[in-house]
Short mmCIF file of C-alpha atoms in Angstrom, two decimals:
data_model
loop_
_atom_site.label_atom_id
_atom_site.label_comp_id
_atom_site.label_asym_id
_atom_site.label_seq_id
_atom_site.Cartn_x
_atom_site.Cartn_y
_atom_site.Cartn_z
CA MET A 1 -84.63 -99.87 112.66
CA LYS A 2 -84.11 -96.16 112.16
CA THR A 3 -83.33 -94.81 108.71
CA TYR A 4 -80.49 -92.29 108.51
CA SER A 5 -80.61 -89.62 105.84
CA LEU A 6 -77.50 -87.55 105.18
CA MET A 7 -76.63 -84.66 102.90
CA PHE A 8 -73.07 -83.70 101.96
CA ALA A 9 -72.54 -80.29 100.35
CA GLY A 10 -69.42 -78.65 99.02
CA VAL A 11 -67.85 -77.39 95.84
CA GLY A 12 -65.80 -79.27 93.30
CA GLY A 13 -62.42 -80.29 94.68
CA GLN A 14 -63.34 -80.26 98.38
CA GLY A 15 -63.91 -84.01 98.60
CA SER A 16 -67.58 -84.14 99.50
CA LEU A 17 -68.07 -87.07 97.14
CA LEU A 18 -65.27 -88.98 98.85
CA ILE A 19 -66.67 -88.64 102.37
CA ALA A 20 -70.15 -89.54 101.12
CA GLU A 21 -68.67 -92.66 99.53
CA LEU A 22 -66.77 -93.51 102.72
CA THR A 23 -69.98 -93.15 104.71
CA SER A 24 -71.85 -95.39 102.31
CA LEU A 25 -69.09 -98.02 102.38
CA ALA A 26 -68.98 -97.94 106.19
CA ALA A 27 -72.77 -98.30 106.40
CA VAL A 28 -72.69 -101.29 104.05
CA ARG A 29 -69.86 -102.85 106.06
CA ALA A 30 -71.94 -102.32 109.21
CA GLY A 31 -74.77 -104.31 107.64
CA TYR A 32 -77.17 -101.58 106.55
CA ASP A 33 -79.03 -101.37 103.28
CA THR A 34 -77.50 -98.22 101.75
CA LYS A 35 -78.17 -95.96 98.79
CA GLN A 36 -76.27 -92.94 97.50
CA THR A 37 -76.77 -90.43 94.72
CA GLU A 38 -75.13 -87.17 93.78
CA VAL A 39 -75.52 -84.03 91.73
CA HIS A 40 -72.24 -82.75 90.34
CA GLY A 41 -73.34 -79.61 88.51
CA VAL A 42 -70.23 -77.83 87.27
CA SER A 43 -68.16 -79.28 90.09
CA GLN A 44 -64.91 -79.31 88.15
CA ARG A 45 -65.15 -75.53 87.89
CA GLY A 46 -65.81 -74.99 91.57
CA GLY A 47 -69.56 -75.42 91.33
CA SER A 48 -71.82 -76.86 93.96
CA VAL A 49 -71.77 -80.62 94.63
CA GLU A 50 -74.49 -82.31 96.66
CA THR A 51 -74.56 -85.94 97.66
CA HIS A 52 -77.39 -87.85 99.32
CA VAL A 53 -76.77 -90.95 101.45
CA ARG A 54 -79.49 -92.98 103.16
CA PHE A 55 -79.08 -96.19 105.13
CA GLY A 56 -81.21 -98.40 107.36
CA GLU A 57 -82.97 -101.77 107.31
CA LYS A 58 -84.43 -101.32 103.82
CA ILE A 59 -83.89 -98.24 101.67
CA HIS A 60 -86.03 -97.72 98.57
CA SER A 61 -84.68 -94.34 97.43
CA PRO A 62 -81.40 -92.48 97.91
CA ILE A 63 -83.09 -89.09 97.75
CA VAL A 64 -83.11 -86.99 100.92
CA THR A 65 -86.07 -84.63 101.01
CA PRO A 66 -86.13 -81.19 102.69
CA GLY A 67 -86.59 -81.39 106.45
CA GLU A 68 -85.55 -85.05 106.57
CA ALA A 69 -81.76 -85.11 106.99
CA HIS A 70 -80.28 -86.49 110.18
CA ALA A 71 -77.21 -84.44 109.29
CA VAL A 72 -76.18 -81.91 106.66
CA VAL A 73 -72.40 -81.74 106.26
CA GLY A 74 -71.24 -78.46 104.71
CA LEU A 75 -67.63 -78.30 103.58
CA GLU A 76 -67.84 -74.53 103.57
CA LYS A 77 -70.28 -71.98 104.98
CA LEU A 78 -72.18 -71.00 101.84
CA GLU A 79 -72.87 -74.61 100.86
CA ALA A 80 -74.05 -75.42 104.39
CA LEU A 81 -76.47 -72.51 104.16
CA ARG A 82 -77.61 -73.51 100.66
CA PHE A 83 -78.66 -76.96 101.88
CA ALA A 84 -79.67 -76.13 105.46
CA HIS A 85 -83.35 -76.60 104.65
CA PHE A 86 -82.72 -80.33 104.21
CA VAL A 87 -81.97 -80.85 107.90
CA ASP A 88 -84.61 -82.22 110.25
CA PRO A 89 -85.36 -79.04 112.24
CA GLN A 90 -86.21 -81.00 115.41
CA ASN A 91 -83.59 -83.73 115.54
CA GLY A 92 -81.03 -82.97 112.85
CA THR A 93 -77.57 -81.41 112.94
CA ILE A 94 -75.75 -79.14 110.52
CA LEU A 95 -72.02 -79.80 110.63
CA VAL A 96 -70.20 -76.97 108.94
CA ASN A 97 -66.58 -76.26 108.21
CA ASP A 98 -65.89 -72.74 109.48
CA TYR A 99 -64.37 -71.83 106.15
CA GLU A 100 -65.37 -69.48 103.36
CA LEU A 101 -64.80 -70.24 99.70
CA VAL A 102 -65.84 -67.08 97.91
CA PRO A 103 -66.89 -67.85 94.30
CA ALA A 104 -64.28 -66.35 91.98
CA SER A 105 -66.68 -66.28 89.04
CA VAL A 106 -69.25 -64.00 90.71
CA LEU A 107 -68.93 -60.24 90.36
CA ASN A 108 -68.56 -58.55 93.76
CA ALA A 109 -68.68 -61.98 95.40
CA GLU A 110 -66.85 -60.96 98.57
CA ALA A 111 -69.52 -58.39 99.37
CA LEU A 112 -72.36 -60.75 98.47
CA TYR A 113 -71.02 -63.76 100.39
CA PRO A 114 -73.16 -64.65 103.47
CA HIS A 115 -70.38 -64.26 106.04
CA GLU A 116 -72.89 -64.53 108.90
CA SER A 117 -74.45 -67.76 107.65
CA ILE A 118 -73.66 -69.79 110.78
CA ALA A 119 -75.30 -67.23 113.05
CA TYR A 120 -78.24 -67.03 110.64
CA MET A 121 -78.84 -70.79 110.69
CA LYS A 122 -78.63 -70.83 114.48
CA SER A 123 -81.13 -67.97 114.64
CA LYS A 124 -83.62 -70.26 112.89
CA GLY A 125 -83.41 -72.70 115.79
CA LEU A 126 -81.29 -75.25 113.95
CA ARG A 127 -78.58 -77.26 115.69
CA VAL A 128 -75.43 -76.02 114.00
CA ILE A 129 -71.97 -77.24 114.97
CA SER A 130 -69.17 -75.26 113.38
CA LEU A 131 -65.75 -76.87 113.27
CA PRO A 132 -62.41 -75.40 112.11
CA ALA A 133 -61.92 -78.39 109.83
CA SER A 134 -59.72 -76.61 107.30
CA GLN A 135 -57.45 -75.23 110.02
CA THR A 136 -57.26 -78.63 111.72
CA ALA A 137 -56.34 -80.26 108.42
CA ARG A 138 -53.67 -77.61 107.75
CA ASP A 139 -52.24 -78.21 111.21
CA LEU A 140 -52.01 -81.90 110.32
CA GLY A 141 -50.12 -81.06 107.14
CA ASP A 142 -52.68 -81.08 104.33
CA ALA A 143 -55.69 -78.74 104.05
CA ARG A 144 -57.33 -81.18 101.63
CA MET A 145 -58.14 -83.44 104.58
CA ALA A 146 -60.78 -81.02 105.93
CA ASN A 147 -63.41 -83.34 104.49
CA VAL A 148 -62.13 -86.26 106.59
CA VAL A 149 -62.05 -84.06 109.71
CA LEU A 150 -65.77 -83.47 109.15
CA LEU A 151 -66.32 -87.17 108.51
CA GLY A 152 -64.74 -87.95 111.88
CA ALA A 153 -67.11 -85.46 113.49
CA LEU A 154 -70.08 -86.98 111.67
CA SER A 155 -69.14 -90.47 112.88
CA ASN A 156 -70.20 -89.44 116.40
CA LEU A 157 -73.76 -89.02 115.14
CA LEU A 158 -74.08 -92.37 113.39
CA PRO A 159 -74.57 -95.97 114.65
CA ILE A 160 -71.37 -97.26 113.04
CA GLU A 161 -68.54 -98.56 115.23
CA ARG A 162 -65.11 -96.97 115.07
CA ASP A 163 -63.40 -100.14 113.86
CA VAL A 164 -65.75 -100.17 110.85
CA TRP A 165 -64.73 -96.61 109.99
CA ASP A 166 -61.04 -97.53 110.36
CA LYS A 167 -61.40 -100.56 108.08
CA THR A 168 -63.30 -98.50 105.52
CA LEU A 169 -60.68 -95.74 105.48
CA ARG A 170 -57.89 -98.30 105.10
CA LEU A 171 -59.74 -99.93 102.22
CA ARG A 172 -60.49 -96.74 100.29
CA ILE A 173 -57.68 -94.24 101.01
CA PRO A 174 -54.36 -94.75 99.13
CA ALA A 175 -51.57 -95.95 101.43
CA LYS A 176 -49.44 -92.82 101.06
CA TYR A 177 -52.29 -90.66 102.37
CA MET A 178 -53.51 -93.14 105.00
CA GLU A 179 -51.81 -91.94 108.16
CA GLY A 180 -52.76 -88.30 107.65
CA ASN A 181 -56.37 -89.17 106.96
CA LEU A 182 -56.59 -91.40 110.03
CA GLN A 183 -55.28 -88.51 112.09
CA ALA A 184 -57.78 -86.15 110.47
CA PHE A 185 -60.65 -88.53 111.22
CA GLU A 186 -59.52 -88.86 114.84
CA ALA A 187 -59.19 -85.10 115.23
CA GLY A 188 -62.72 -84.53 113.93
CA ALA A 189 -64.18 -87.25 116.13
CA LYS A 190 -62.42 -85.85 119.19
CA GLU A 191 -63.52 -82.28 118.48
CA MET A 192 -67.12 -83.41 118.01
CA THR A 193 -67.05 -85.39 121.25
CA GLU A 194 -65.92 -82.27 123.09
CA ARG A 195 -68.64 -80.15 121.44
CA MET A 196 -71.32 -82.69 122.37
CA LYS A 197 -70.10 -82.80 125.98
CA ALA A 198 -70.26 -79.00 126.09
CA GLU A 199 -73.86 -79.10 124.83
CA ALA A 200 -74.96 -81.65 127.46
#
């Protein structure tokens, strides 16, 4: 049985920990041995947050090593670039929210920000799929759901059935946010399906 190694990268408040947890819960529900670990840094101040998830028949460590990740999910462009080296360069995918979160604490940050990061990663031969997750979430009524849009996209790359994802979302997401998050998941899954068809 194949082992899946995933990296989720964002900044504090973007919900990368939540979608990593949802992925872990869905993998467990699907019958896989699953491990997860995270590095918070100064996440509550907008710092970088990275989460590792691995699942398969038997997982001995949650740590994803550089060049190993089946997918790197970046909740904004800089964080996707920061962790791009974790993706398997032959078979992996970088899923990135086409969104820029310029660090407010860095002097001259707007000028220093790597605005061309998506093009740069593609120039290195990596499979990069950029999705307007923040815009999609805003269109659905809540920009905070950009993380779940990306999770829906990621679901197309993983061997977990849709009903398992639905049950996991219904278990973990509070009822008052449920419908919006289900719509966000569906929108991400649909967008990813269209991108994959376009690639074929």
